[in-house]
mmCIF file of C-alpha atoms in Angstrom:
data_model
loop_
_atom_site.group_PDB
_atom_site.id
_atom_site.type_symbol
_atom_site.label_atom_id
_atom_site.label_comp_id
_atom_site.label_asym_id
_atom_site.label_seq_id
_atom_site.Cartn_x
_atom_site.Cartn_y
_atom_site.Cartn_z
ATOM 1 C CA VAL A 1 9.632 -27.367 -2.829
ATOM 2 C CA GLU A 2 12.416 -29.229 -1.107
ATOM 3 C CA GLU A 3 10.376 -30.120 2.030
ATOM 4 C CA ALA A 4 7.157 -30.996 0.248
ATOM 5 C CA SER A 5 9.227 -33.436 -2.177
ATOM 6 C CA LYS A 6 10.250 -35.431 0.572
ATOM 7 C CA GLY A 7 6.712 -35.805 1.901
ATOM 8 C CA ASN A 8 6.471 -33.118 4.306
ATOM 9 C CA MET A 9 3.503 -30.905 5.130
ATOM 10 C CA VAL A 10 4.622 -27.522 4.366
ATOM 11 C CA VAL A 11 2.584 -24.273 5.537
ATOM 12 C CA ARG A 12 3.665 -20.938 4.427
ATOM 13 C CA LEU A 13 1.821 -18.824 6.857
ATOM 14 C CA LYS A 14 1.619 -15.292 5.892
ATOM 15 C CA GLY A 15 -0.324 -12.057 7.209
ATOM 16 C CA GLY A 16 -2.604 -10.641 4.236
ATOM 17 C CA ASP A 17 -3.017 -11.731 0.976
ATOM 18 C CA PRO A 18 -0.112 -13.710 -0.287
ATOM 19 C CA PHE A 19 -1.030 -12.582 -4.072
ATOM 20 C CA ILE A 20 -0.559 -8.900 -3.101
ATOM 21 C CA PHE A 21 3.156 -8.123 -2.826
ATOM 22 C CA GLY A 22 3.629 -11.290 -0.788
ATOM 23 C CA ARG A 23 5.792 -13.337 -3.078
ATOM 24 C CA GLY A 24 2.957 -15.492 -3.258
ATOM 25 C CA GLY A 25 3.030 -15.394 -7.569
ATOM 26 C CA GLU A 26 6.752 -16.442 -7.252
ATOM 27 C CA GLU A 27 6.098 -19.332 -4.572
ATOM 28 C CA ALA A 28 3.179 -20.745 -6.722
ATOM 29 C CA MET A 29 5.477 -20.664 -9.424
ATOM 30 C CA ALA A 30 8.330 -22.570 -8.176
ATOM 31 C CA LEU A 31 5.900 -25.117 -6.643
ATOM 32 C CA ALA A 32 3.954 -25.723 -9.981
ATOM 33 C CA LYS A 33 7.230 -25.766 -11.926
ATOM 34 C CA ASP A 34 8.091 -29.040 -9.765
ATOM 35 C CA ARG A 35 4.668 -30.147 -10.212
ATOM 36 C CA VAL A 36 4.004 -29.719 -6.133
ATOM 37 C CA ILE A 37 0.312 -29.847 -5.357
ATOM 38 C CA PHE A 38 -0.783 -26.682 -2.943
ATOM 39 C CA GLU A 39 -3.550 -24.626 -1.503
ATOM 40 C CA VAL A 40 -3.891 -20.886 -1.621
ATOM 41 C CA ILE A 41 -5.893 -19.367 1.205
ATOM 42 C CA PRO A 42 -6.563 -15.456 0.302
ATOM 43 C CA GLY A 43 -6.683 -12.886 3.254
ATOM 44 C CA VAL A 44 -7.498 -9.636 3.205
ATOM 45 C CA THR A 45 -4.513 -7.419 2.203
ATOM 46 C CA ALA A 46 -3.220 -4.699 4.310
ATOM 47 C CA GLY A 47 -4.485 -1.952 2.118
ATOM 48 C CA LEU A 48 -8.063 -3.155 1.947
ATOM 49 C CA GLY A 49 -8.014 -3.801 6.058
ATOM 50 C CA ALA A 50 -6.295 -0.459 6.769
ATOM 51 C CA ALA A 51 -8.661 1.441 4.619
ATOM 52 C CA ALA A 52 -12.038 -0.165 6.263
ATOM 53 C CA GLY A 53 -10.417 0.306 9.687
ATOM 54 C CA PHE A 54 -9.746 4.129 9.258
ATOM 55 C CA GLY A 55 -12.890 4.827 7.208
ATOM 56 C CA ILE A 56 -11.255 5.672 3.732
ATOM 57 C CA PRO A 57 -13.621 4.094 0.699
ATOM 58 C CA LEU A 58 -10.891 2.879 -1.958
ATOM 59 C CA THR A 59 -13.364 4.042 -4.465
ATOM 60 C CA HIS A 60 -16.232 6.649 -4.510
ATOM 61 C CA ARG A 61 -18.180 7.894 -7.079
ATOM 62 C CA ASP A 62 -17.260 11.547 -6.777
ATOM 63 C CA ASP A 63 -13.588 11.202 -5.862
ATOM 64 C CA ALA A 64 -11.984 7.981 -7.210
ATOM 65 C CA THR A 65 -12.981 5.871 -9.853
ATOM 66 C CA SER A 66 -10.488 3.301 -9.329
ATOM 67 C CA THR A 67 -7.574 2.178 -6.684
ATOM 68 C CA LEU A 68 -4.299 1.122 -7.763
ATOM 69 C CA PHE A 69 -1.874 -1.151 -5.342
ATOM 70 C CA ILE A 70 1.712 0.003 -6.252
ATOM 71 C CA THR A 71 4.938 -1.200 -4.337
ATOM 72 C CA GLY A 72 7.084 1.566 -2.667
ATOM 73 C CA HIS A 73 10.259 -0.524 -3.396
ATOM 74 C CA GLN A 74 10.403 0.524 -7.016
ATOM 75 C CA CYS A 75 9.936 4.249 -6.246
ATOM 76 C CA ARG A 76 13.947 4.670 -5.604
ATOM 77 C CA ARG A 77 14.305 4.655 -9.266
ATOM 78 C CA ALA A 78 12.344 7.618 -11.318
ATOM 79 C CA ASP A 79 12.411 5.080 -14.390
ATOM 80 C CA LYS A 80 10.472 2.464 -12.489
ATOM 81 C CA GLN A 81 7.270 4.084 -12.194
ATOM 82 C CA ASP A 82 5.056 6.357 -14.674
ATOM 83 C CA TRP A 83 4.634 9.429 -12.274
ATOM 84 C CA GLU A 84 2.965 11.132 -15.008
ATOM 85 C CA VAL A 85 0.159 8.753 -15.281
ATOM 86 C CA LEU A 86 -0.095 8.096 -11.590
ATOM 87 C CA ALA A 87 -0.445 11.920 -11.063
ATOM 88 C CA LYS A 88 -3.188 12.328 -13.583
ATOM 89 C CA LEU A 89 -5.325 9.693 -12.660
ATOM 90 C CA ASN A 90 -8.617 10.032 -10.837
ATOM 91 C CA SER A 91 -7.633 7.173 -8.360
ATOM 92 C CA THR A 92 -6.633 6.216 -5.021
ATOM 93 C CA LEU A 93 -3.113 5.063 -4.952
ATOM 94 C CA VAL A 94 -2.039 2.606 -2.447
ATOM 95 C CA PHE A 95 1.420 2.286 -1.850
ATOM 96 C CA TYR A 96 2.835 -0.838 0.039
ATOM 97 C CA MET A 97 6.330 -0.641 1.379
ATOM 98 C CA GLY A 98 6.559 2.904 0.603
ATOM 99 C CA ALA A 99 7.494 4.814 3.859
ATOM 100 C CA ARG A 100 11.318 4.959 3.208
ATOM 101 C CA ARG A 101 10.188 5.974 -0.142
ATOM 102 C CA LEU A 102 8.240 8.848 0.831
ATOM 103 C CA THR A 103 9.723 11.968 -0.604
ATOM 104 C CA GLU A 104 10.364 10.121 -3.985
ATOM 105 C CA ILE A 105 6.433 9.397 -4.095
ATOM 106 C CA VAL A 106 5.685 13.313 -3.351
ATOM 107 C CA ILE A 107 8.225 14.717 -5.461
ATOM 108 C CA GLY A 108 7.161 12.372 -8.425
ATOM 109 C CA LEU A 109 3.657 13.068 -8.261
ATOM 110 C CA VAL A 110 3.967 16.884 -7.544
ATOM 111 C CA GLU A 111 6.470 17.340 -10.149
ATOM 112 C CA ASN A 112 3.875 15.629 -12.599
ATOM 113 C CA GLY A 113 0.987 17.713 -11.495
ATOM 114 C CA LYS A 114 -0.690 16.205 -8.894
ATOM 115 C CA SER A 115 -1.905 18.861 -6.279
ATOM 116 C CA LYS A 116 -0.092 19.634 -3.373
ATOM 117 C CA ASP A 117 -3.810 19.819 -1.436
ATOM 118 C CA THR A 118 -3.987 16.335 -2.548
ATOM 119 C CA PRO A 119 -4.747 14.328 0.880
ATOM 120 C CA ILE A 120 -2.629 11.977 2.331
ATOM 121 C CA ALA A 121 -2.852 9.030 5.086
ATOM 122 C CA ILE A 122 -0.181 6.667 6.297
ATOM 123 C CA VAL A 123 -1.287 3.699 8.052
ATOM 124 C CA GLN A 124 1.150 2.047 10.333
ATOM 125 C CA ASN A 125 0.745 -1.433 11.749
ATOM 126 C CA ALA A 126 -2.480 -1.562 9.611
ATOM 127 C CA THR A 127 -5.372 -3.978 11.229
ATOM 128 C CA MET A 128 -3.459 -4.463 14.429
ATOM 129 C CA LEU A 129 -3.905 -3.358 17.851
ATOM 130 C CA SER A 130 -1.254 -0.719 17.681
ATOM 131 C CA GLN A 131 -2.300 0.719 14.249
ATOM 132 C CA LYS A 132 -1.860 4.400 13.755
ATOM 133 C CA ILE A 133 -2.725 7.007 10.884
ATOM 134 C CA LEU A 134 -1.222 10.170 10.168
ATOM 135 C CA LEU A 135 -3.038 12.467 7.905
ATOM 136 C CA SER A 136 -1.653 15.347 5.884
ATOM 137 C CA THR A 137 -1.498 16.682 2.416
ATOM 138 C CA LEU A 138 1.100 16.139 -0.296
ATOM 139 C CA GLY A 139 2.187 19.489 0.132
ATOM 140 C CA SER A 140 2.900 19.094 4.029
ATOM 141 C CA ILE A 141 3.640 15.332 4.474
ATOM 142 C CA LEU A 142 7.105 15.493 4.157
ATOM 143 C CA ASN A 143 7.487 18.362 6.945
ATOM 144 C CA ASP A 144 4.904 16.490 9.487
ATOM 145 C CA VAL A 145 7.283 13.245 9.116
ATOM 146 C CA GLU A 146 10.723 15.062 9.463
ATOM 147 C CA TYR A 147 10.994 14.911 13.227
ATOM 148 C CA LYS A 148 9.498 11.158 13.688
ATOM 149 C CA LYS A 149 11.264 8.079 12.924
ATOM 150 C CA PRO A 150 10.327 6.020 9.700
ATOM 151 C CA MET A 151 6.494 4.398 10.040
ATOM 152 C CA THR A 152 7.093 1.198 9.355
ATOM 153 C CA PRO A 153 5.480 -1.022 8.266
ATOM 154 C CA ALA A 154 2.879 1.476 6.859
ATOM 155 C CA ILE A 155 0.674 1.600 3.975
ATOM 156 C CA ILE A 156 0.269 5.224 2.172
ATOM 157 C CA PHE A 157 -3.149 6.319 0.670
ATOM 158 C CA ILE A 158 -3.240 8.934 -1.750
ATOM 159 C CA GLY A 159 -6.352 10.643 -2.996
ATOM 160 C CA ASN A 160 -9.335 12.516 -2.310
ATOM 161 C CA VAL A 161 -11.140 9.441 -0.408
ATOM 162 C CA VAL A 162 -8.760 10.331 2.489
ATOM 163 C CA ASN A 163 -11.184 13.168 3.324
ATOM 164 C CA TYR A 164 -13.516 10.845 4.254
ATOM 165 C CA HIS A 165 -11.601 9.421 7.207
ATOM 166 C CA SER A 166 -12.676 12.386 9.447
ATOM 167 C CA LYS A 167 -16.462 11.892 8.648
ATOM 168 C CA ILE A 168 -16.697 7.998 8.735
ATOM 169 C CA GLN A 169 -13.926 7.137 11.596
ATOM 170 C CA LYS A 170 -16.139 8.587 14.573
ATOM 171 C CA CYS A 171 -18.944 6.450 13.896
ATOM 172 C CA LEU A 172 -16.760 3.379 13.253
ATOM 173 C CA ASP A 173 -17.473 0.726 15.937
#
């Protein structure tokens, strides 16, 4: 706002979509409050890019009727997430910035009824040449990552659609 008010051209360049956990809304509100004219150019959010890149459909008639994008930052406090509702949904759960809160996410879901057999995928460095994927289940993931350093930045996918990865990935170009 300060630089734009001086007549300078300002660019806020961000990977992904600025309105999906990118503080784009807060920044747009600050600009609008001071009546600064601006443009938002949408991008492909990491959750969509990682899913497409690894052959994980976010919705599927049989396995997920919706997709929820959830911030992992709020998972450190049990009162910030309604784990009971999240555990019951027939949805793909996509946690952003949740790698450091993986224990809280898994415990919150499993203790509220999500099956330990529910597939989970953690995608590190989504859409980049260095991207990696770790596949597991809610019941095994904490052991699978116990001896690894935190996989950040990472996107976490939870739901039956993760199972499509093994079938689709081998045919993706």
